[in-house]
PDB file of C-alpha atoms and ligand atoms in Angstrom:
ATOM      1  CA  MET A   1     118.364  60.202 110.021  1.00 46.00           C
ATOM      2  CA  ALA A   2     118.469  63.987 109.638  1.00 47.00           C
ATOM      3  CA  ASP A   3     117.629  66.685 112.148  1.00 48.00           C
ATOM      4  CA  LEU A   4     115.587  69.085 110.111  1.00 50.00           C
ATOM      5  CA  THR A   5     116.023  72.271 112.086  1.00 47.00           C
ATOM      6  CA  ASN A   6     118.403  73.709 109.481  1.00 46.00           C
ATOM      7  CA  SER A   7     117.476  71.583 106.528  1.00 55.00           C
ATOM      8  CA  LEU A   8     115.537  72.185 103.343  1.00 46.00           C
ATOM      9  CA  PHE A   9     112.406  72.021 105.445  1.00 58.00           C
ATOM     10  CA  PHE A  10     113.332  75.390 106.892  1.00 59.00           C
ATOM     11  CA  GLU A  11     114.720  77.133 103.842  1.00 65.00           C
ATOM     12  CA  GLY A  12     112.836  80.292 102.929  1.00 70.00           C
ATOM     13  CA  PRO A  13     109.662  81.643 104.453  1.00 75.00           C
ATOM     14  CA  VAL A  14     106.936  79.213 105.399  1.00 79.00           C
ATOM     15  CA  VAL A  15     103.753  79.706 103.385  1.00 82.00           C
ATOM     16  CA  LEU A  16     100.923  77.664 104.820  1.00 86.00           C
ATOM     17  CA  PRO A  17      98.160  76.424 102.518  1.00 86.00           C
ATOM     18  CA  THR A  18      95.057  78.515 102.944  1.00 85.00           C
ATOM     19  CA  GLY A  19      91.636  77.482 104.242  1.00 85.00           C
ATOM     20  CA  GLY A  20      90.437  75.822 107.426  1.00 88.00           C
ATOM     21  CA  PRO A  21      91.759  76.086 110.956  1.00 92.00           C
ATOM     22  CA  LEU A  22      95.434  76.979 111.414  1.00 93.00           C
ATOM     23  CA  TYR A  23      96.434  73.586 112.821  1.00 94.00           C
ATOM     24  CA  LEU A  24      94.992  71.865 109.702  1.00 93.00           C
ATOM     25  CA  GLN A  25      96.919  74.281 107.466  1.00 93.00           C
ATOM     26  CA  LEU A  26     100.090  73.373 109.334  1.00 93.00           C
ATOM     27  CA  LYS A  27      99.223  69.663 109.122  1.00 93.00           C
ATOM     28  CA  ARG A  28      98.811  69.928 105.329  1.00 91.00           C
ATOM     29  CA  TRP A  29     102.100  71.824 105.045  1.00 91.00           C
ATOM     30  CA  ILE A  30     103.966  69.062 106.911  1.00 90.00           C
ATOM     31  CA  GLU A  31     102.251  66.400 104.762  1.00 86.00           C
ATOM     32  CA  ASP A  32     103.262  68.291 101.608  1.00 86.00           C
ATOM     33  CA  ALA A  33     106.868  68.444 102.808  1.00 85.00           C
ATOM     34  CA  ILE A  34     106.810  64.652 103.253  1.00 83.00           C
ATOM     35  CA  ASN A  35     105.114  64.019  99.896  1.00 78.00           C
ATOM     36  CA  LYS A  36     107.612  66.258  98.097  1.00 78.00           C
ATOM     37  CA  GLY A  37     110.484  64.428  99.765  1.00 79.00           C
ATOM     38  CA  ALA A  38     111.688  67.536 101.641  1.00 81.00           C
ATOM     39  CA  ILE A  39     111.532  65.347 104.735  1.00 84.00           C
ATOM     40  CA  SER A  40     111.904  61.608 104.562  1.00 83.00           C
ATOM     41  CA  PRO A  41     110.776  58.572 106.544  1.00 81.00           C
ATOM     42  CA  GLY A  42     112.815  58.331 109.722  1.00 82.00           C
ATOM     43  CA  ASP A  43     113.697  62.067 109.802  1.00 87.00           C
ATOM     44  CA  ALA A  44     113.215  63.860 113.095  1.00 89.00           C
ATOM     45  CA  LEU A  45     110.733  66.709 113.178  1.00 90.00           C
ATOM     46  CA  PRO A  46     111.998  69.974 114.704  1.00 89.00           C
ATOM     47  CA  SER A  47     110.929  70.568 118.290  1.00 89.00           C
ATOM     48  CA  GLU A  48     107.490  71.976 118.994  1.00 91.00           C
ATOM     49  CA  ARG A  49     109.105  75.235 120.076  1.00 92.00           C
ATOM     50  CA  ASP A  50     111.272  75.591 116.934  1.00 89.00           C
ATOM     51  CA  LEU A  51     108.369  74.756 114.677  1.00 90.00           C
ATOM     52  CA  ALA A  52     106.078  77.278 116.392  1.00 92.00           C
ATOM     53  CA  LEU A  53     108.743  80.009 116.083  1.00 88.00           C
ATOM     54  CA  LYS A  54     109.510  79.305 112.434  1.00 87.00           C
ATOM     55  CA  VAL A  55     105.909  79.001 111.264  1.00 88.00           C
ATOM     56  CA  ASP A  56     104.785  81.802 113.572  1.00 89.00           C
ATOM     57  CA  VAL A  57     101.948  79.913 115.214  1.00 92.00           C
ATOM     58  CA  SER A  58     101.331  78.964 118.841  1.00 95.00           C
ATOM     59  CA  ARG A  59     102.780  75.785 120.353  1.00 95.00           C
ATOM     60  CA  VAL A  60      99.190  74.592 120.916  1.00 95.00           C
ATOM     61  CA  THR A  61      98.606  74.793 117.146  1.00 95.00           C
ATOM     62  CA  VAL A  62     101.784  72.802 116.481  1.00 95.00           C
ATOM     63  CA  ARG A  63     100.783  70.226 119.100  1.00 95.00           C
ATOM     64  CA  LYS A  64      97.338  69.775 117.522  1.00 95.00           C
ATOM     65  CA  ALA A  65      98.759  69.399 113.995  1.00 94.00           C
ATOM     66  CA  VAL A  66     101.395  66.904 115.170  1.00 93.00           C
ATOM     67  CA  LEU A  67      98.850  64.924 117.195  1.00 90.00           C
ATOM     68  CA  GLN A  68      96.622  64.532 114.136  1.00 88.00           C
ATOM     69  CA  LEU A  69      99.572  63.400 112.021  1.00 88.00           C
ATOM     70  CA  VAL A  70     100.519  60.858 114.694  1.00 84.00           C
ATOM     71  CA  GLN A  71      96.928  59.591 114.738  1.00 78.00           C
ATOM     72  CA  ASP A  72      97.014  59.331 110.933  1.00 74.00           C
ATOM     73  CA  GLY A  73     100.215  57.273 111.095  1.00 74.00           C
ATOM     74  CA  VAL A  74     102.209  59.935 109.207  1.00 82.00           C
ATOM     75  CA  LEU A  75     104.402  60.755 112.215  1.00 86.00           C
ATOM     76  CA  VAL A  76     105.502  58.636 115.157  1.00 82.00           C
ATOM     77  CA  GLN A  77     106.427  59.854 118.618  1.00 82.00           C
ATOM     78  CA  ARG A  78     109.153  58.120 120.591  1.00 78.00           C
ATOM     79  CA  HIS A  79     109.310  58.819 124.274  1.00 79.00           C
ATOM     80  CA  GLY A  80     112.303  60.934 125.172  1.00 80.00           C
ATOM     81  CA  SER A  81     113.652  61.186 121.617  1.00 81.00           C
ATOM     82  CA  GLY A  82     111.050  63.231 119.732  1.00 87.00           C
ATOM     83  CA  THR A  83     108.746  63.061 116.733  1.00 90.00           C
ATOM     84  CA  PHE A  84     109.737  61.377 113.465  1.00 88.00           C
ATOM     85  CA  VAL A  85     108.355  60.876 109.991  1.00 88.00           C
ATOM     86  CA  ALA A  86     106.905  57.341 110.102  1.00 82.00           C
ATOM     87  CA  PRO A  87     109.228  54.765 108.549  1.00 73.00           C
ATOM     88  CA  GLN A  88     108.156  53.342 105.186  1.00 71.00           C
ATOM     89  CA  PRO A  89     107.666  49.600 105.322  1.00 70.00           C
ATOM     90  CA  GLN A  90     109.760  47.519 102.931  1.00 72.00           C
ATOM     91  CA  ARG A  91     107.952  47.096  99.603  1.00 75.00           C
ATOM     92  CA  VAL A  92     106.887  43.577  98.770  1.00 76.00           C
ATOM     93  CA  GLU A  93     106.689  42.103  95.266  1.00 77.00           C
ATOM     94  CA  GLN A  94     103.996  39.568  94.544  1.00 77.00           C
ATOM     95  CA  SER A  95     103.875  37.569  91.356  1.00 78.00           C
ATOM     96  CA  LEU A  96     100.609  37.602  89.485  1.00 81.00           C
ATOM     97  CA  SER A  97     101.294  34.301  87.764  1.00 82.00           C
ATOM     98  CA  GLN A  98     101.591  32.036  90.813  1.00 85.00           C
ATOM     99  CA  LEU A  99      98.717  30.966  93.023  1.00 90.00           C
ATOM    100  CA  THR A 100     100.291  31.327  96.438  1.00 90.00           C
ATOM    101  CA  SER A 101      99.074  32.104  99.934  1.00 93.00           C
ATOM    102  CA  PHE A 102      99.978  35.136 101.962  1.00 92.00           C
ATOM    103  CA  THR A 103     102.006  32.959 104.373  1.00 92.00           C
ATOM    104  CA  GLU A 104     103.992  31.407 101.498  1.00 89.00           C
ATOM    105  CA  ASP A 105     104.602  34.780  99.833  1.00 85.00           C
ATOM    106  CA  MET A 106     106.094  36.175 102.988  1.00 84.00           C
ATOM    107  CA  ALA A 107     108.031  33.044 103.936  1.00 85.00           C
ATOM    108  CA  ARG A 108     109.765  33.178 100.527  1.00 80.00           C
ATOM    109  CA  ARG A 109     111.036  36.610 101.484  1.00 77.00           C
ATOM    110  CA  GLY A 110     112.111  35.459 104.932  1.00 80.00           C
ATOM    111  CA  MET A 111     109.412  37.575 106.519  1.00 80.00           C
ATOM    112  CA  ALA A 112     107.448  36.220 109.462  1.00 82.00           C
ATOM    113  CA  VAL A 113     103.726  36.802 109.247  1.00 88.00           C
ATOM    114  CA  ARG A 114     100.997  36.908 111.778  1.00 92.00           C
ATOM    115  CA  SER A 115      97.286  37.613 111.680  1.00 94.00           C
ATOM    116  CA  GLU A 116      94.955  39.498 113.931  1.00 96.00           C
ATOM    117  CA  TRP A 117      91.398  38.247 113.762  1.00 96.00           C
ATOM    118  CA  LEU A 118      88.805  40.830 112.786  1.00 97.00           C
ATOM    119  CA  ASP A 119      85.961  38.318 112.513  1.00 96.00           C
ATOM    120  CA  ARG A 120      85.291  34.625 112.002  1.00 95.00           C
ATOM    121  CA  GLY A 121      81.970  32.869 112.060  1.00 96.00           C
ATOM    122  CA  LEU A 122      79.166  31.161 110.202  1.00 97.00           C
ATOM    123  CA  TYR A 123      76.685  33.457 108.489  1.00 97.00           C
ATOM    124  CA  LEU A 124      73.722  33.424 106.193  1.00 97.00           C
ATOM    125  CA  PRO A 125      75.295  34.150 102.805  1.00 97.00           C
ATOM    126  CA  SER A 126      74.813  37.399 100.943  1.00 96.00           C
ATOM    127  CA  PRO A 127      73.279  37.047  97.450  1.00 96.00           C
ATOM    128  CA  GLU A 128      76.763  37.717  96.017  1.00 96.00           C
ATOM    129  CA  GLU A 129      78.349  34.911  98.092  1.00 97.00           C
ATOM    130  CA  THR A 130      75.539  32.511  97.110  1.00 97.00           C
ATOM    131  CA  VAL A 131      76.162  33.147  93.423  1.00 97.00           C
ATOM    132  CA  ILE A 132      79.975  33.201  93.477  1.00 97.00           C
ATOM    133  CA  LEU A 133      80.405  30.190  95.780  1.00 97.00           C
ATOM    134  CA  GLY A 134      77.524  28.344  94.106  1.00 95.00           C
ATOM    135  CA  LEU A 135      75.819  27.658  97.448  1.00 95.00           C
ATOM    136  CA  SER A 136      72.729  25.483  97.705  1.00 92.00           C
ATOM    137  CA  PRO A 137      69.606  26.874  99.383  1.00 91.00           C
ATOM    138  CA  GLY A 138      70.022  26.908 103.180  1.00 91.00           C
ATOM    139  CA  GLU A 139      73.801  26.482 102.990  1.00 94.00           C
ATOM    140  CA  HIS A 140      75.759  28.759 105.330  1.00 97.00           C
ATOM    141  CA  VAL A 141      78.930  30.625 104.619  1.00 97.00           C
ATOM    142  CA  SER A 142      82.097  30.621 106.702  1.00 97.00           C
ATOM    143  CA  ARG A 143      83.689  34.056 106.883  1.00 98.00           C
ATOM    144  CA  ILE A 144      87.177  34.794 108.111  1.00 97.00           C
ATOM    145  CA  ALA A 145      88.461  38.357 108.270  1.00 97.00           C
ATOM    146  CA  ARG A 146      92.079  38.964 109.175  1.00 97.00           C
ATOM    147  CA  LEU A 147      94.558  41.781 109.437  1.00 97.00           C
ATOM    148  CA  ARG A 148      97.794  40.377 108.011  1.00 95.00           C
ATOM    149  CA  LEU A 149     101.006  41.743 109.444  1.00 91.00           C
ATOM    150  CA  THR A 150     104.714  41.293 109.317  1.00 85.00           C
ATOM    151  CA  GLY A 151     106.136  42.174 112.720  1.00 79.00           C
ATOM    152  CA  ASP A 152     104.180  45.232 113.783  1.00 78.00           C
ATOM    153  CA  THR A 153     103.533  46.432 110.227  1.00 84.00           C
ATOM    154  CA  PRO A 154     100.047  45.735 108.873  1.00 90.00           C
ATOM    155  CA  LEU A 155     100.155  44.885 105.154  1.00 91.00           C
ATOM    156  CA  ALA A 156      96.655  43.800 104.229  1.00 95.00           C
ATOM    157  CA  ILE A 157      93.107  43.195 105.354  1.00 97.00           C
ATOM    158  CA  GLU A 158      91.629  39.947 104.018  1.00 97.00           C
ATOM    159  CA  ARG A 159      87.979  38.972 104.184  1.00 98.00           C
ATOM    160  CA  ALA A 160      87.443  35.427 102.891  1.00 98.00           C
ATOM    161  CA  SER A 161      84.184  33.545 102.352  1.00 98.00           C
ATOM    162  CA  LEU A 162      83.976  29.775 101.921  1.00 98.00           C
ATOM    163  CA  SER A 163      81.087  27.374 101.905  1.00 97.00           C
ATOM    164  CA  ALA A 164      80.352  26.070 105.415  1.00 96.00           C
ATOM    165  CA  ARG A 165      80.529  22.570 103.904  1.00 94.00           C
ATOM    166  CA  VAL A 166      84.200  23.154 103.162  1.00 94.00           C
ATOM    167  CA  LEU A 167      84.955  25.021 106.373  1.00 95.00           C
ATOM    168  CA  PRO A 168      82.277  24.119 108.953  1.00 95.00           C
ATOM    169  CA  ASP A 169      84.230  25.661 111.823  1.00 95.00           C
ATOM    170  CA  PRO A 170      86.113  28.875 110.939  1.00 95.00           C
ATOM    171  CA  ALA A 171      87.779  28.775 114.366  1.00 94.00           C
ATOM    172  CA  VAL A 172      90.040  25.935 113.157  1.00 94.00           C
ATOM    173  CA  VAL A 173      91.945  28.320 110.850  1.00 94.00           C
ATOM    174  CA  SER A 174      95.120  29.057 112.769  1.00 89.00           C
ATOM    175  CA  ASP A 175      97.945  30.477 110.658  1.00 89.00           C
ATOM    176  CA  SER A 176      97.374  29.550 107.011  1.00 94.00           C
ATOM    177  CA  LEU A 177      93.997  29.041 105.354  1.00 96.00           C
ATOM    178  CA  TYR A 178      95.604  27.396 102.310  1.00 96.00           C
ATOM    179  CA  LYS A 179      97.534  24.948 104.498  1.00 95.00           C
ATOM    180  CA  LEU A 180      94.275  23.953 106.145  1.00 95.00           C
ATOM    181  CA  LEU A 181      92.502  23.575 102.794  1.00 96.00           C
ATOM    182  CA  GLU A 182      95.414  21.488 101.511  1.00 95.00           C
ATOM    183  CA  ARG A 183      94.966  19.021 104.382  1.00 94.00           C
ATOM    184  CA  SER A 184      91.359  18.351 103.318  1.00 93.00           C
ATOM    185  CA  GLY A 185      92.243  18.202  99.605  1.00 94.00           C
ATOM    186  CA  ASN A 186      90.555  21.537  98.979  1.00 95.00           C
ATOM    187  CA  ARG A 187      93.492  23.755  98.118  1.00 96.00           C
ATOM    188  CA  PRO A 188      92.658  25.835  95.058  1.00 96.00           C
ATOM    189  CA  ILE A 189      94.615  25.160  91.868  1.00 95.00           C
ATOM    190  CA  ARG A 190      93.673  28.292  89.957  1.00 96.00           C
ATOM    191  CA  ALA A 191      92.183  31.687  90.680  1.00 96.00           C
ATOM    192  CA  ILE A 192      90.880  34.796  88.994  1.00 96.00           C
ATOM    193  CA  GLN A 193      91.993  38.063  90.516  1.00 94.00           C
ATOM    194  CA  ARG A 194      90.584  41.500  89.939  1.00 95.00           C
ATOM    195  CA  ILE A 195      92.714  44.392  91.178  1.00 94.00           C
ATOM    196  CA  ARG A 196      91.678  47.996  91.422  1.00 95.00           C
ATOM    197  CA  ALA A 197      93.055  51.134  92.975  1.00 95.00           C
ATOM    198  CA  ALA A 198      91.107  52.746  95.809  1.00 96.00           C
ATOM    199  CA  ASN A 199      91.458  55.153  98.679  1.00 96.00           C
ATOM    200  CA  LEU A 200      91.156  53.863 102.214  1.00 94.00           C
ATOM    201  CA  GLY A 201      88.182  54.795 104.358  1.00 94.00           C
ATOM    202  CA  ALA A 202      88.757  55.795 107.974  1.00 92.00           C
ATOM    203  CA  ASP A 203      88.239  52.316 109.524  1.00 94.00           C
ATOM    204  CA  ASP A 204      90.437  50.364 107.105  1.00 95.00           C
ATOM    205  CA  ALA A 205      93.093  53.120 107.227  1.00 91.00           C
ATOM    206  CA  ASP A 206      93.094  52.837 110.990  1.00 89.00           C
ATOM    207  CA  LEU A 207      93.634  49.058 110.806  1.00 93.00           C
ATOM    208  CA  LEU A 208      96.448  49.485 108.279  1.00 91.00           C
ATOM    209  CA  GLN A 209      97.956  52.358 110.291  1.00 86.00           C
ATOM    210  CA  VAL A 210      97.962  54.863 107.451  1.00 85.00           C
ATOM    211  CA  ALA A 211      96.174  58.155 106.905  1.00 82.00           C
ATOM    212  CA  PRO A 212      92.528  57.988 105.788  1.00 85.00           C
ATOM    213  CA  GLY A 213      92.365  58.441 102.019  1.00 89.00           C
ATOM    214  CA  SER A 214      95.744  56.730 101.461  1.00 89.00           C
ATOM    215  CA  ALA A 215      96.043  54.596  98.347  1.00 93.00           C
ATOM    216  CA  SER A 216      95.205  50.921  98.504  1.00 95.00           C
ATOM    217  CA  LEU A 217      95.015  48.009  96.072  1.00 95.00           C
ATOM    218  CA  ASN A 218      91.727  46.193  96.448  1.00 96.00           C
ATOM    219  CA  ILE A 219      91.817  42.624  95.206  1.00 95.00           C
ATOM    220  CA  GLU A 220      89.042  40.132  94.696  1.00 97.00           C
ATOM    221  CA  ARG A 221      90.237  36.547  94.355  1.00 97.00           C
ATOM    222  CA  THR A 222      87.911  33.754  93.285  1.00 97.00           C
ATOM    223  CA  SER A 223      89.717  30.437  93.646  1.00 97.00           C
ATOM    224  CA  TYR A 224      88.808  27.136  92.025  1.00 97.00           C
ATOM    225  CA  LEU A 225      89.371  23.430  92.655  1.00 95.00           C
ATOM    226  CA  ALA A 226      90.442  21.168  89.780  1.00 93.00           C
ATOM    227  CA  SER A 227      86.761  20.176  89.458  1.00 94.00           C
ATOM    228  CA  GLY A 228      85.917  23.773  88.550  1.00 94.00           C
ATOM    229  CA  ARG A 229      84.095  24.396  91.807  1.00 95.00           C
ATOM    230  CA  VAL A 230      84.730  27.741  93.520  1.00 97.00           C
ATOM    231  CA  ILE A 231      86.370  27.158  96.887  1.00 97.00           C
ATOM    232  CA  GLU A 232      87.145  30.669  98.121  1.00 97.00           C
ATOM    233  CA  PHE A 233      86.059  34.210  97.469  1.00 98.00           C
ATOM    234  CA  THR A 234      88.328  36.747  99.157  1.00 98.00           C
ATOM    235  CA  ARG A 235      88.338  40.501  99.193  1.00 97.00           C
ATOM    236  CA  SER A 236      91.713  41.878 100.198  1.00 96.00           C
ATOM    237  CA  ILE A 237      92.837  45.427 100.792  1.00 97.00           C
ATOM    238  CA  TYR A 238      96.581  45.875 100.419  1.00 94.00           C
ATOM    239  CA  ARG A 239      98.431  48.993 101.471  1.00 92.00           C
ATOM    240  CA  GLY A 240      99.386  50.890  98.332  1.00 88.00           C
ATOM    241  CA  ASP A 241     102.763  51.826  99.813  1.00 83.00           C
ATOM    242  CA  THR A 242     103.911  48.261 100.432  1.00 82.00           C
ATOM    243  CA  TYR A 243     102.925  46.131  97.470  1.00 79.00           C
ATOM    244  CA  ASP A 244     104.106  45.792  93.871  1.00 82.00           C
ATOM    245  CA  PHE A 245     102.185  43.219  91.868  1.00 83.00           C
ATOM    246  CA  VAL A 246     104.382  41.856  89.126  1.00 84.00           C
ATOM    247  CA  ALA A 247     103.204  40.007  86.023  1.00 83.00           C
ATOM    248  CA  GLU A 248     105.330  38.367  83.345  1.00 83.00           C
ATOM    249  CA  LEU A 249     103.975  39.129  79.895  1.00 87.00           C
ATOM    250  CA  ARG A 250     104.717  37.082  76.786  1.00 86.00           C
ATOM    251  CA  ILE A 251     104.045  37.804  73.187  1.00 88.00           C
ATOM    252  CA  GLY A 252     100.962  35.957  71.885  1.00 80.00           C
ATOM    253  CA  ASP A 253     101.216  32.903  69.587  1.00 71.00           C
ATOM    254  CA  THR A 254      99.799  34.767  66.611  1.00 63.00           C
ATOM    255  CA  PRO A 255     100.966  38.353  66.833  1.00 56.00           C
ATOM    256  CA  SER A 256      98.882  40.737  64.791  1.00 55.00           C
ATOM    257  CA  THR A 257     100.853  42.874  62.344  1.00 52.00           C
ATOM    258  CA  GLY A 258      98.047  45.363  62.100  1.00 49.00           C
ATOM    259  CA  ALA A 259      98.030  44.865  58.323  1.00 49.00           C
ATOM    260  CA  SER A 260      94.734  43.924  56.797  1.00 48.00           C
ATOM    261  CA  LYS A 261      94.645  40.879  54.531  1.00 46.00           C
ATOM    262  CA  PRO A 262      93.627  41.369  50.925  1.00 46.00           C
TER     263      PRO A 262
HETATM  264  C1  LIG E   1      96.412  35.412  99.731  1.00 89.90           C
HETATM  265  C2  LIG E   1      95.151  35.504  98.901  1.00 89.90           C
HETATM  266  C3  LIG E   1      93.904  35.163  99.671  1.00 89.90           C
HETATM  267  C4  LIG E   1      94.082  33.878 100.453  1.00 89.90           C
HETATM  268  C5  LIG E   1      95.292  33.968 101.325  1.00 89.90           C
HETATM  269  C6  LIG E   1      95.552  32.691 102.087  1.00 89.90           C
HETATM  270  C7  LIG E   1      95.734  37.471  97.497  1.00 89.90           C
HETATM  271  C8  LIG E   1      95.288  38.740  96.931  1.00 89.90           C
HETATM  272  N1  LIG E   1      94.924  36.819  98.311  1.00 89.90           N
HETATM  273  O1  LIG E   1      96.583  36.493 100.529  1.00 89.90           O
HETATM  274  O2  LIG E   1      92.851  35.007  98.729  1.00 89.90           O
HETATM  275  O3  LIG E   1      92.936  33.609 101.239  1.00 89.90           O
HETATM  276  O4  LIG E   1      96.438  34.226 100.536  1.00 89.90           O
HETATM  277  O5  LIG E   1      96.662  32.932 102.896  1.00 89.90           O
HETATM  278  O6  LIG E   1      96.818  37.077  97.211  1.00 89.90           O
HETATM  279  P1  LIG E   1      97.070  32.026 104.118  1.00 89.90           P
HETATM  280  O7  LIG E   1      97.170  30.636 103.622  1.00 89.90           O
HETATM  281  O8  LIG E   1      98.364  32.587 104.604  1.00 89.90           O
HETATM  282  O9  LIG E   1      95.976  32.137 105.145  1.00 89.90           O
END
């Protein structure tokens, strides 16, 4: 962990980005320094006084910029020891060829998981849920929304919908949804996943403890029983800085040579 007072961070004159209030200019400058790697996760930020002197702004301006960065999860303050660039959580690799649960994925890596409940209850289904889950008229939907964490680090937000016939009481889900489904013979055996890149809105960023606008991977998983019936439709938002999705690709059975036949 480096003390940055005399480091690269302070080489040469400080040129703040233009536009907006001074504290936001300073905030952007610190963010740029982090993004460019001039300061790294775990590095200590210079003291408020040193920063104010170097950048030639008031200590109040520094305090406001730092406070915002702490609120955005970019910096962390530790009582008595100072302000640091927030540590980067360990990246996690998830295979795209195996149908596993979040709990199993993490257990394989020796990581303990826990969930914080965001919502669970029985609802009238949305038109989308009715179609995807193939619900009959009048059938309710069981929704469970969880923040999934390892230790204190949030990794993903998961919002799952299942038919209320399969899960009549969402309160019975304790740690693993798939474990529960397995017990009733309803564990999915295949799934279709759609993954797209997105930027986090303020509320989801807050839950995942990253700055609003940070990159995320948004995944929709539709899971099927052997009978072909859809058992689960889940929308997940994974932190872009923690997940690598890995797929094994194989050459097709009949590779095309590109040459046209006579
Ligand atoms: C995974 C699945 C999610 C499933 C959950 C069950 C993705 C993108 N999503 O996170 O659809 O509901 O596992 O996990 O992989 P659990 O058994 O630990 O509750």
